[in-house]
Tab-separated table of C-alpha atoms and ligand atoms in Angstrom:
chain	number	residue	atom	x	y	z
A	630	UNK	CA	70.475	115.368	163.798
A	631	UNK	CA	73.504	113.688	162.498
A	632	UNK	CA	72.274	110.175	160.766
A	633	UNK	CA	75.066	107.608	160.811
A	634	UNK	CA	76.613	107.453	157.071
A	635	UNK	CA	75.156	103.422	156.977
A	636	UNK	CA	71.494	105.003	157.389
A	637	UNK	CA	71.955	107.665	155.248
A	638	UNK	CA	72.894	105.573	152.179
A	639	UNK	CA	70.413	103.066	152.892
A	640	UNK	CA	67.620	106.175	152.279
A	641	UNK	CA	69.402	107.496	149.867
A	642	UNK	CA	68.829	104.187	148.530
A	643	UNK	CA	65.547	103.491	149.333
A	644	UNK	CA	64.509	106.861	147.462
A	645	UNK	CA	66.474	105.420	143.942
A	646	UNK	CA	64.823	102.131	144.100
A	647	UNK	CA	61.097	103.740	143.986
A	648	UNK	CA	61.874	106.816	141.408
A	649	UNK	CA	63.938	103.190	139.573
A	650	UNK	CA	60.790	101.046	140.117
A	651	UNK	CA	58.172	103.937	139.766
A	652	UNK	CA	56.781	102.776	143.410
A	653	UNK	CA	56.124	105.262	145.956
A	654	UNK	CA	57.630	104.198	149.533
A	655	UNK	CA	56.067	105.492	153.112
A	656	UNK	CA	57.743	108.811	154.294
A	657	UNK	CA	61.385	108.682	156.056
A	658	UNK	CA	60.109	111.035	158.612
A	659	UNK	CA	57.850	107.898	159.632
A	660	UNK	CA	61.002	105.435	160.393
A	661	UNK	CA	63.359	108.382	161.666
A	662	UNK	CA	60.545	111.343	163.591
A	663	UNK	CA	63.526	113.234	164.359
A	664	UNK	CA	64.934	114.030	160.371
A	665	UNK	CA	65.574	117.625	160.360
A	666	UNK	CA	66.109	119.478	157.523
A	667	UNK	CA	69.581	119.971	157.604
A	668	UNK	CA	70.188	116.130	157.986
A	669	UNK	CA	67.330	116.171	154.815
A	670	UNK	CA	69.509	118.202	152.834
A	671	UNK	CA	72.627	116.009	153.545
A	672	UNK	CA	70.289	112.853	151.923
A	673	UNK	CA	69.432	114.832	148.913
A	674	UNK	CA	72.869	115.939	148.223
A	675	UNK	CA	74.366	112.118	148.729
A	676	UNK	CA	71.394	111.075	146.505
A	677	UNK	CA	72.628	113.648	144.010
A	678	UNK	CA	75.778	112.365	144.101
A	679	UNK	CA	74.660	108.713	143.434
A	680	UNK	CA	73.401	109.673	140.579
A	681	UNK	CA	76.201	112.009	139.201
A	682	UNK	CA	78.650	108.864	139.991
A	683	UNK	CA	76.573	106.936	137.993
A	684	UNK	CA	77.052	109.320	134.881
A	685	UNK	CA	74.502	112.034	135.422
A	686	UNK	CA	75.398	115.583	135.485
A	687	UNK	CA	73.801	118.880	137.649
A	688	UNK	CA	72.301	120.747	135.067
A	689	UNK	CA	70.671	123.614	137.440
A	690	UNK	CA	69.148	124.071	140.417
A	691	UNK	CA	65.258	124.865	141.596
A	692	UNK	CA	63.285	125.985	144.270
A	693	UNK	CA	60.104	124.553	145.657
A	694	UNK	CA	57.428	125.138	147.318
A	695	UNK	CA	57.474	129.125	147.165
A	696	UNK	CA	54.011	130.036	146.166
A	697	UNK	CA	51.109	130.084	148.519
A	698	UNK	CA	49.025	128.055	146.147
A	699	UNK	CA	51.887	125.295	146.591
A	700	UNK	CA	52.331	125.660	150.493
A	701	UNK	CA	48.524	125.597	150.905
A	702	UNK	CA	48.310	122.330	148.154
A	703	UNK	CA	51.089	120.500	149.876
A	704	UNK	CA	50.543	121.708	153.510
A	705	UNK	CA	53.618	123.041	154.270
A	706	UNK	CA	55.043	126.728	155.002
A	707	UNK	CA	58.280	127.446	153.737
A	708	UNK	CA	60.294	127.094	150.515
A	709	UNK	CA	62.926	124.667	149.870
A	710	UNK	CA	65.420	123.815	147.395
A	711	UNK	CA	66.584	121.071	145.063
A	712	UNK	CA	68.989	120.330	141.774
A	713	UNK	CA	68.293	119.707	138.511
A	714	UNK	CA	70.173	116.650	136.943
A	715	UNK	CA	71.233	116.337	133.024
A	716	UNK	CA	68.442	113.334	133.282
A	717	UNK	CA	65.794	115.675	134.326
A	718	UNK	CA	65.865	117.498	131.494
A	719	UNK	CA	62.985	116.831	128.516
A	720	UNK	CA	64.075	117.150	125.155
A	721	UNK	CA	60.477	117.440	123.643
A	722	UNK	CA	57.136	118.523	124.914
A	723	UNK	CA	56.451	115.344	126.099
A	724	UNK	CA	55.373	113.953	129.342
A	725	UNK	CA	56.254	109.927	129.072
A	726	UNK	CA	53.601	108.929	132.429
A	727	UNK	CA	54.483	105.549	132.573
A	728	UNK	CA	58.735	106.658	133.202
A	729	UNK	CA	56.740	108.063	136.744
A	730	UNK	CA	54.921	107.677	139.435
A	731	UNK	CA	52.072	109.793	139.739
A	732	UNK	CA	53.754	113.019	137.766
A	733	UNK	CA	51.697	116.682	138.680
A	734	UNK	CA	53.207	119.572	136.177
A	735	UNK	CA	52.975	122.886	137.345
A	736	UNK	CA	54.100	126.487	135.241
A	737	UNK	CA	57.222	127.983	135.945
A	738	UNK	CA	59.852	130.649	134.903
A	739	UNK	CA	63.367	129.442	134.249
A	740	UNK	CA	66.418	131.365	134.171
A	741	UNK	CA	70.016	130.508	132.451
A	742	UNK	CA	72.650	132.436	134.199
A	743	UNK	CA	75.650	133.466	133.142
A	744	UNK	CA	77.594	134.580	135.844
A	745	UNK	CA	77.817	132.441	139.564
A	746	UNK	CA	76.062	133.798	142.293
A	747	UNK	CA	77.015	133.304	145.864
A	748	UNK	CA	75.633	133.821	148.594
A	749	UNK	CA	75.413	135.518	151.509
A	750	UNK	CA	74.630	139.170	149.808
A	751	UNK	CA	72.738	138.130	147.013
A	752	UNK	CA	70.134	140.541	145.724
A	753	UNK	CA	67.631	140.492	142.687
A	754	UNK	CA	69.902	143.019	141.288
A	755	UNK	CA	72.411	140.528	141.128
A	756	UNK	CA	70.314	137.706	139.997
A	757	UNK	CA	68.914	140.340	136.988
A	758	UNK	CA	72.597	140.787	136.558
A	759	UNK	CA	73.471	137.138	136.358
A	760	UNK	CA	70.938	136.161	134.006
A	761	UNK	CA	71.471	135.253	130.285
A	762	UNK	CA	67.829	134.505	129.703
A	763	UNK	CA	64.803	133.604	130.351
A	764	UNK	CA	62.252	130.956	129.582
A	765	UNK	CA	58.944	129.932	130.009
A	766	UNK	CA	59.152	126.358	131.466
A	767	UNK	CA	56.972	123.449	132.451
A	768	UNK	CA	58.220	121.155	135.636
A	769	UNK	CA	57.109	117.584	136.268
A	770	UNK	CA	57.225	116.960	139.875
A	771	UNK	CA	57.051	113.080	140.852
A	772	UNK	CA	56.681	112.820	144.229
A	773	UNK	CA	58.681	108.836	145.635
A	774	UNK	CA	56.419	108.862	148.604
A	775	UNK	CA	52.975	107.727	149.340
A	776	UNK	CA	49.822	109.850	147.759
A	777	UNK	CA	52.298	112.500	146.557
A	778	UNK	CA	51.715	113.479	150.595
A	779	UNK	CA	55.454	114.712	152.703
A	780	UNK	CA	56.708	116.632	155.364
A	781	UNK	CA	58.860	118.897	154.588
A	782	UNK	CA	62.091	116.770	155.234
A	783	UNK	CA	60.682	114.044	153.686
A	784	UNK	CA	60.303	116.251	150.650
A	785	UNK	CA	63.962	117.961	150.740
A	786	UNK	CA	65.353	114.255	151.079
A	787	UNK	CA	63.580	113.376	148.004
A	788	UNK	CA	64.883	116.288	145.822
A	789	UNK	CA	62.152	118.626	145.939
A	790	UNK	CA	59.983	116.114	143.821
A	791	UNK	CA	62.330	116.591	140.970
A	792	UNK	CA	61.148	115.066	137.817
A	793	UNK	CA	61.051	116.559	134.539
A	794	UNK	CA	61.461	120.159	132.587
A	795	UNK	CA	60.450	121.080	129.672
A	796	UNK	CA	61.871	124.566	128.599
A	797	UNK	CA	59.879	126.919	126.168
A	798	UNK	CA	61.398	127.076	122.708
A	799	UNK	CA	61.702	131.281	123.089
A	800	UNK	CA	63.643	132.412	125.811
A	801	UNK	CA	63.538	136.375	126.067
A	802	UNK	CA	66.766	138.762	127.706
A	803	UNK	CA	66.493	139.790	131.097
A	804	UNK	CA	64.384	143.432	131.032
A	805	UNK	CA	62.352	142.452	128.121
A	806	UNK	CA	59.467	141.727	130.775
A	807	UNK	CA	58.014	142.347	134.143
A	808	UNK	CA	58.579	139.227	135.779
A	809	UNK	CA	56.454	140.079	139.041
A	810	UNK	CA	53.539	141.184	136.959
A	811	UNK	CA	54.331	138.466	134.394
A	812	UNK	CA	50.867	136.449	133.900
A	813	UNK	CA	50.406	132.881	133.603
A	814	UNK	CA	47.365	131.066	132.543
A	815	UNK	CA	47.403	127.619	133.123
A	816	UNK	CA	45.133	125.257	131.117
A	817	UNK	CA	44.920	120.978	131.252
A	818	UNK	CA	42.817	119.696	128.177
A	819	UNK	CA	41.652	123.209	126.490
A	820	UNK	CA	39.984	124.679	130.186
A	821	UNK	CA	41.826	127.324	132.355
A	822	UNK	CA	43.074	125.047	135.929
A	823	UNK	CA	44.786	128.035	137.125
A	824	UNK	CA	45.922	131.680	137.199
A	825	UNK	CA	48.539	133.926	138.510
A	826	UNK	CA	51.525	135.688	138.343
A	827	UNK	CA	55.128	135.661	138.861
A	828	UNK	CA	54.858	137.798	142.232
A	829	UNK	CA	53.367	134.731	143.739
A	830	UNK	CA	56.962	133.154	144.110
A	831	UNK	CA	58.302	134.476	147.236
A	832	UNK	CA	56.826	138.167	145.677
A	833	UNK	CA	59.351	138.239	142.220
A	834	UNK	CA	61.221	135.308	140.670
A	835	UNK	CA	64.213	137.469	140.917
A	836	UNK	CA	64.032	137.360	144.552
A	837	UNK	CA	63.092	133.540	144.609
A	838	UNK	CA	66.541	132.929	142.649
A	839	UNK	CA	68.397	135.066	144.944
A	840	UNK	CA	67.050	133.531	148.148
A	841	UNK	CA	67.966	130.023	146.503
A	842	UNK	CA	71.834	131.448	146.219
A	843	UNK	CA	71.826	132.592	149.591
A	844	UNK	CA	69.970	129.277	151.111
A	845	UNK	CA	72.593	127.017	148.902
A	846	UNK	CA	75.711	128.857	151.156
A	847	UNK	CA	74.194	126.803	154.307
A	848	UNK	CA	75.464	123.385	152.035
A	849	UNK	CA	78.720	125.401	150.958
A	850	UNK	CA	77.315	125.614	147.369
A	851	UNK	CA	76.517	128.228	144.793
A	852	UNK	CA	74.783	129.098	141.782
A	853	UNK	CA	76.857	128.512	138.672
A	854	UNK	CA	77.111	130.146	135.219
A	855	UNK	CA	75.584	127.728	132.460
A	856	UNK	CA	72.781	126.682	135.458
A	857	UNK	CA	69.499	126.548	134.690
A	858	UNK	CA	67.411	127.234	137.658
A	859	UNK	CA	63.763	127.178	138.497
A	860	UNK	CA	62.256	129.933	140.051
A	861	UNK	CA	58.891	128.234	141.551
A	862	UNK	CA	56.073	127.017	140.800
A	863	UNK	CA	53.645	130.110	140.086
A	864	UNK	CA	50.153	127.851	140.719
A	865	UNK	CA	49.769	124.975	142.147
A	866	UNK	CA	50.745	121.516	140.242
A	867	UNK	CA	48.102	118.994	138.050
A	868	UNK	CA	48.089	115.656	137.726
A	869	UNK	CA	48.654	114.442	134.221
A	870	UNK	CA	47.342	111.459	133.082
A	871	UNK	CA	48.323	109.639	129.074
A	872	UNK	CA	46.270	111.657	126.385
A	873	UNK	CA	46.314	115.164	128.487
A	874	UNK	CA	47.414	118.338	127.057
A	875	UNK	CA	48.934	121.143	129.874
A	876	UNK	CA	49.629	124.565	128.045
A	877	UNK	CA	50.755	127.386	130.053
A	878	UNK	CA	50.736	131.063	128.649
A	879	UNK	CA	52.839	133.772	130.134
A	880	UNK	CA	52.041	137.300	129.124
A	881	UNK	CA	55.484	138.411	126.992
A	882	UNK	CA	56.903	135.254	127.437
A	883	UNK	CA	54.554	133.029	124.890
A	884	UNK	CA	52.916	129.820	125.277
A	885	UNK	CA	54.125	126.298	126.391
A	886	UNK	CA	52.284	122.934	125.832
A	887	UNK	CA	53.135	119.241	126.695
A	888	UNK	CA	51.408	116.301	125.893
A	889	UNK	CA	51.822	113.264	128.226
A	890	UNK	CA	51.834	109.920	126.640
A	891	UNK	CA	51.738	106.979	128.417
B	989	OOG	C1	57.696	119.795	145.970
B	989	OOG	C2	58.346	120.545	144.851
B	989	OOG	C3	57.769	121.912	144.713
B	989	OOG	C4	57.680	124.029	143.347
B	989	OOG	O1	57.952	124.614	142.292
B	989	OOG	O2	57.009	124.540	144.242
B	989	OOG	C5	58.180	122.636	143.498
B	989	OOG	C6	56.330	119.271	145.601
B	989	OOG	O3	55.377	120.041	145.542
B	989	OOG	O4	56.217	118.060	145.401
B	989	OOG	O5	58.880	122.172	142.609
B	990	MG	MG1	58.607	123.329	140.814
């Protein structure tokens, strides 16, 4: 479906004002039943560009949703994609709660490439090849709609739930470890929430990345060297609340914690 440009920008607003007023809205999906995801991907990328006229700037790019333990948590059953704005980015290990509206955090890997990578023919060869490093990372996923509950339009309109991430201090070269047997323990307040391993995004992270560059030719985009992108979440996301403590550990990779404050 083609929405008329009026409509769009009127979600496109609707989706600033709540992430602006930290007040979740009832999903677009409800209003328009017939939002597809191609006309869900046109809303995110006006949205982006909202912001990037307003003086932001696209730092990277993520995927979503590409774990089992994320399609089972958020009912939903296939992976999506969203970008990473200059804004999104945390300079310290610190979750502020109150800048959000009910903020889950969830362990990821992060790559910074160094080379572009577009699609169609893009392999995990190429994404190994493309990458300048890699680092252990911590997203904060806010979703603007209702009990943190979407569709998957909904979701894609709303830029993957992007939020916050907070980058480990150590990134390591490509090679230095296994990143589908990578391990990640996930704790929230000292006690273990969640295991797994990198596999569980879309069965490597290099694979997740190179499905991304492939999926971004659809908008007529690419990957681009000096991105940071995120690779999935490898568990499914918490909810933090003002005094908790999420650390995750990835084996090789070191340890990650954030404190949210209010
Ligand atoms: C959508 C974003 C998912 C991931 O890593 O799977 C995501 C959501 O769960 O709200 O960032
Ligand atoms: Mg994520």
């Amino acid at each position: 479906m083609t929405l008329p440009p009026a409509t769009e920008s009127a979600l496109v607003q609707r989706l600033l004002d709540a992430e602006a007023r930290r007040q979740a809205i009832p999903l677009l999906t409800r209003e328009y039943p017939g939002l597809d995801l191609p006309a869900a991907y046109c809303i995110q990328s006006a949205l982006i560009a909202r912001k990037v006229a307003a003086g932001d700037r696209i730092a990277g790019r993520k995927t979503g949703l590409t774990s089992k333990s994320k399609q089972v948590q958020m009912g939903v059953n296939e992976a999506i994609h969203g970008t990473v704005l200059a804004s999104n980015l945390l300079p310290e290990p610190v979750i502020p709660v109150s800048r959000f509206i009910h903020p889950r955090v969830e362990p990821e890997l992060a790559l910074l490439l160094g080379a572009d990578l577009t699609g169609p023919c893009v392999t995990p060869a190429h994404v190994f090849a493309a990458t300048r490093c890699i680092f252990p990372a911590l997203e904060v996923i806010d979703s603007r709609y209702d009990n943190f509950q979407f569709t998957l339009a909904d979701v894609v309109a709303d830029n993957a739930s992007t939020a916050g991430v907070i980058l480990g201090p150590e990134p390591v070269a490509p090679g230095t470890c296994d990143l589908g047997l990578m391990g990640v323990v996930l704790e929230k307040n000292g006690e273990v929430v969640a295991t797994g391993a990198g596999a569980a995004v879309l069965g490597h992270p290099l694979y997740a990345v190179a499905w991304l560059a492939n999926a971004l030719l659809a908008r007529g985009e690419h990957l681009r060297a000096g991105e940071i992108v995120l690779a999935g979440a490898i568990t499914a996301a918490f909810p933090v609340e003002p005094g908790d403590t999420v650390t995750a550990h990835f084996s090789g990779l070191g340890s990650l914690s954030a404190r949210a404050t209010a």
